[in-house]
PDB file of C-alpha atoms in Angstrom:
ATOM      1  CA  MET A 720       0.000   0.000   0.000  1.00 81.00           C
ATOM      2  CA  LYS A 721       1.342   3.363  -1.047  1.00 95.00           C
ATOM      3  CA  ILE A 722       0.596   6.810   0.375  1.00 97.00           C
ATOM      4  CA  LEU A 723      -0.549   9.034  -2.466  1.00 97.00           C
ATOM      5  CA  GLY A 724      -1.115  12.212  -0.483  1.00 97.00           C
ATOM      6  CA  ILE A 725      -1.455  13.803   2.928  1.00 98.00           C
ATOM      7  CA  GLY A 726      -3.224  16.930   4.064  1.00 97.00           C
ATOM      8  CA  VAL A 727      -3.505  18.823   7.314  1.00 98.00           C
ATOM      9  CA  ASP A 728      -5.450  21.914   8.279  1.00 98.00           C
ATOM     10  CA  ILE A 729      -5.971  23.894  11.454  1.00 98.00           C
ATOM     11  CA  VAL A 730      -8.831  26.344  11.950  1.00 97.00           C
ATOM     12  CA  GLU A 731      -9.366  28.998  14.562  1.00 97.00           C
ATOM     13  CA  ASN A 732     -12.845  28.171  15.886  1.00 96.00           C
ATOM     14  CA  SER A 733     -13.781  31.844  16.363  1.00 96.00           C
ATOM     15  CA  ARG A 734     -13.320  32.405  12.603  1.00 96.00           C
ATOM     16  CA  ILE A 735     -15.873  29.688  11.805  1.00 96.00           C
ATOM     17  CA  THR A 736     -18.211  30.935  14.548  1.00 94.00           C
ATOM     18  CA  LYS A 737     -18.317  34.355  12.864  1.00 95.00           C
ATOM     19  CA  SER A 738     -18.957  32.752   9.474  1.00 95.00           C
ATOM     20  CA  LEU A 739     -21.805  30.619  10.849  1.00 94.00           C
ATOM     21  CA  LYS A 740     -23.867  33.775  11.319  1.00 93.00           C
ATOM     22  CA  ASN A 741     -24.215  33.804   7.533  1.00 92.00           C
ATOM     23  CA  ASN A 742     -26.614  31.079   6.320  1.00 88.00           C
ATOM     24  CA  LEU A 743     -25.087  31.265   2.848  1.00 95.00           C
ATOM     25  CA  PHE A 744     -21.747  30.166   4.317  1.00 96.00           C
ATOM     26  CA  ILE A 745     -23.341  27.079   5.863  1.00 95.00           C
ATOM     27  CA  LYS A 746     -25.179  26.158   2.641  1.00 95.00           C
ATOM     28  CA  ARG A 747     -22.059  26.740   0.489  1.00 95.00           C
ATOM     29  CA  ILE A 748     -19.654  24.711   2.652  1.00 96.00           C
ATOM     30  CA  PHE A 749     -21.598  21.881   4.288  1.00 96.00           C
ATOM     31  CA  SER A 750     -23.614  19.006   2.842  1.00 95.00           C
ATOM     32  CA  HIS A 751     -27.297  18.573   3.587  1.00 94.00           C
ATOM     33  CA  SER A 752     -26.577  15.591   5.868  1.00 94.00           C
ATOM     34  CA  GLU A 753     -23.926  17.547   7.811  1.00 96.00           C
ATOM     35  CA  ILE A 754     -26.371  20.411   8.361  1.00 96.00           C
ATOM     36  CA  LEU A 755     -29.097  18.031   9.577  1.00 95.00           C
ATOM     37  CA  ILE A 756     -26.717  16.481  12.124  1.00 94.00           C
ATOM     38  CA  ALA A 757     -25.551  19.908  13.331  1.00 94.00           C
ATOM     39  CA  LYS A 758     -29.134  20.964  14.047  1.00 93.00           C
ATOM     40  CA  LYS A 759     -29.314  18.226  16.708  1.00 93.00           C
ATOM     41  CA  LEU A 760     -26.056  19.257  18.437  1.00 92.00           C
ATOM     42  CA  LYS A 761     -25.485  21.579  21.345  1.00 88.00           C
ATOM     43  CA  TYR A 762     -21.936  22.598  20.293  1.00 85.00           C
ATOM     44  CA  LYS A 763     -22.372  23.411  16.629  1.00 91.00           C
ATOM     45  CA  LYS A 764     -19.310  25.665  16.218  1.00 93.00           C
ATOM     46  CA  ASN A 765     -16.805  22.893  16.985  1.00 94.00           C
ATOM     47  CA  TYR A 766     -18.708  20.430  14.809  1.00 96.00           C
ATOM     48  CA  TYR A 767     -18.584  22.816  11.854  1.00 97.00           C
ATOM     49  CA  SER A 768     -14.982  23.877  12.561  1.00 97.00           C
ATOM     50  CA  LYS A 769     -13.740  20.286  12.519  1.00 97.00           C
ATOM     51  CA  ARG A 770     -15.565  19.554   9.280  1.00 97.00           C
ATOM     52  CA  PHE A 771     -14.246  22.708   7.659  1.00 97.00           C
ATOM     53  CA  ALA A 772     -10.685  21.689   8.603  1.00 98.00           C
ATOM     54  CA  ALA A 773     -11.325  18.145   7.321  1.00 98.00           C
ATOM     55  CA  LYS A 774     -12.529  19.418   3.945  1.00 97.00           C
ATOM     56  CA  GLU A 775      -9.462  21.655   3.612  1.00 97.00           C
ATOM     57  CA  ALA A 776      -7.161  18.772   4.578  1.00 97.00           C
ATOM     58  CA  PHE A 777      -8.924  16.523   2.063  1.00 96.00           C
ATOM     59  CA  ALA A 778      -8.355  18.999  -0.780  1.00 95.00           C
ATOM     60  CA  LYS A 779      -4.686  19.250   0.221  1.00 96.00           C
ATOM     61  CA  SER A 780      -4.309  15.467   0.307  1.00 96.00           C
ATOM     62  CA  ILE A 781      -5.338  15.156  -3.328  1.00 94.00           C
ATOM     63  CA  GLY A 782      -3.078  18.047  -4.270  1.00 91.00           C
ATOM     64  CA  THR A 783      -5.658  20.134  -6.115  1.00 86.00           C
ATOM     65  CA  GLY A 784      -7.144  22.344  -3.476  1.00 87.00           C
ATOM     66  CA  PHE A 785     -10.602  23.563  -4.422  1.00 88.00           C
ATOM     67  CA  ARG A 786     -10.055  23.629  -8.177  1.00 84.00           C
ATOM     68  CA  ASN A 787     -10.997  21.439 -11.109  1.00 77.00           C
ATOM     69  CA  ASN A 788     -14.677  21.494 -10.167  1.00 83.00           C
ATOM     70  CA  LEU A 789     -14.084  20.352  -6.543  1.00 89.00           C
ATOM     71  CA  ASN A 790     -16.309  22.200  -4.073  1.00 92.00           C
ATOM     72  CA  PHE A 791     -16.648  22.073  -0.290  1.00 94.00           C
ATOM     73  CA  LYS A 792     -20.093  20.468  -0.558  1.00 92.00           C
ATOM     74  CA  ASP A 793     -18.623  17.614  -2.635  1.00 93.00           C
ATOM     75  CA  ILE A 794     -16.855  16.457   0.524  1.00 95.00           C
ATOM     76  CA  SER A 795     -19.075  15.092   3.270  1.00 95.00           C
ATOM     77  CA  ILE A 796     -17.916  13.735   6.618  1.00 96.00           C
ATOM     78  CA  VAL A 797     -19.778  11.120   8.649  1.00 95.00           C
ATOM     79  CA  ASN A 798     -19.015   9.357  11.913  1.00 94.00           C
ATOM     80  CA  ASN A 799     -19.547   5.690  12.661  1.00 94.00           C
ATOM     81  CA  LYS A 800     -21.248   4.487  15.859  1.00 94.00           C
ATOM     82  CA  MET A 801     -17.946   4.709  17.741  1.00 95.00           C
ATOM     83  CA  GLY A 802     -17.363   8.280  16.547  1.00 93.00           C
ATOM     84  CA  LYS A 803     -14.664   7.529  13.959  1.00 96.00           C
ATOM     85  CA  PRO A 804     -14.887  10.090  11.141  1.00 97.00           C
ATOM     86  CA  SER A 805     -14.682   9.231   7.462  1.00 96.00           C
ATOM     87  CA  PHE A 806     -15.504  10.717   4.077  1.00 96.00           C
ATOM     88  CA  ILE A 807     -18.403   9.837   1.822  1.00 93.00           C
ATOM     89  CA  ILE A 808     -16.707   9.123  -1.509  1.00 89.00           C
ATOM     90  CA  SER A 809     -18.907  10.296  -4.382  1.00 88.00           C
ATOM     91  CA  ASP A 810     -18.491   9.411  -8.050  1.00 89.00           C
ATOM     92  CA  LYS A 811     -17.177  12.941  -8.618  1.00 90.00           C
ATOM     93  CA  ILE A 812     -14.396  12.404  -6.074  1.00 91.00           C
ATOM     94  CA  LYS A 813     -13.595   8.991  -7.579  1.00 91.00           C
ATOM     95  CA  LYS A 814     -13.147  10.636 -10.984  1.00 92.00           C
ATOM     96  CA  ILE A 815     -10.863  13.324  -9.557  1.00 92.00           C
ATOM     97  CA  ILE A 816      -8.700  10.718  -7.776  1.00 93.00           C
ATOM     98  CA  LYS A 817      -8.519   8.558 -10.874  1.00 93.00           C
ATOM     99  CA  LYS A 818      -7.473  11.547 -12.995  1.00 91.00           C
ATOM    100  CA  GLU A 819      -4.899  12.909 -10.519  1.00 91.00           C
ATOM    101  CA  PHE A 820      -3.332   9.618  -9.398  1.00 95.00           C
ATOM    102  CA  LYS A 821      -4.219   7.104 -12.142  1.00 95.00           C
ATOM    103  CA  VAL A 822      -5.660   4.692  -9.555  1.00 95.00           C
ATOM    104  CA  SER A 823      -9.149   3.315  -9.094  1.00 89.00           C
ATOM    105  CA  SER A 824      -8.724   1.681  -5.692  1.00 94.00           C
ATOM    106  CA  PHE A 825      -7.890   3.903  -2.712  1.00 96.00           C
ATOM    107  CA  ASN A 826      -8.652   4.666   0.930  1.00 95.00           C
ATOM    108  CA  PHE A 827      -8.854   7.904   2.865  1.00 96.00           C
ATOM    109  CA  PHE A 828      -7.965   8.060   6.547  1.00 97.00           C
ATOM    110  CA  LEU A 829      -9.229  11.028   8.555  1.00 98.00           C
ATOM    111  CA  SER A 830      -8.453  12.220  12.046  1.00 98.00           C
ATOM    112  CA  ILE A 831     -10.078  15.332  13.498  1.00 98.00           C
ATOM    113  CA  SER A 832      -9.755  16.983  16.878  1.00 97.00           C
ATOM    114  CA  ASP A 833     -10.574  20.247  18.609  1.00 95.00           C
ATOM    115  CA  GLU A 834      -9.788  22.326  21.627  1.00 95.00           C
ATOM    116  CA  LYS A 835     -11.392  25.517  22.851  1.00 93.00           C
ATOM    117  CA  LYS A 836      -9.693  27.771  20.268  1.00 96.00           C
ATOM    118  CA  TYR A 837      -8.705  25.434  17.423  1.00 97.00           C
ATOM    119  CA  SER A 838      -9.838  22.486  15.317  1.00 97.00           C
ATOM    120  CA  ILE A 839      -7.455  20.336  13.308  1.00 98.00           C
ATOM    121  CA  ALA A 840      -7.794  17.615  10.692  1.00 98.00           C
ATOM    122  CA  TYR A 841      -5.282  15.221   9.172  1.00 98.00           C
ATOM    123  CA  VAL A 842      -5.939  13.165   6.028  1.00 98.00           C
ATOM    124  CA  ILE A 843      -4.013  10.361   4.356  1.00 98.00           C
ATOM    125  CA  LEU A 844      -4.874   9.175   0.850  1.00 97.00           C
ATOM    126  CA  GLN A 845      -3.594   5.646   0.278  1.00 97.00           C
ATOM    127  CA  LYS A 846      -3.602   3.351  -2.735  1.00 96.00           C
ATOM    128  CA  LYS A 847      -5.189  -0.035  -1.913  1.00 91.00           C
TER     129      LYS A 847
END
């Protein structure tokens, strides 16, 4: 198994908190399922901050950033029953990976964390 890319991002939570006051920001950055989950949470700012960092780290891991038709909403993060985060891999993302790395079989590994002031995400893209 070969590492194809890594990405890391750190976000100041207060920056995201300010942006959350704008509904257009939420709709432009987060998927419908992420927004539905956030509505049920008490601490929305950290939830959104971690996901914002994860999306940035994802774009860095594939080496394109948010270009070539990749948008924030194309990247959606879910958690399993134990809380482990992962990405939902759409057909659009599969096409981007195939074009950039010439592979069709891959895994993403995601780790996210937060403290009072900051949220951080780390992503590894690995060939299967």
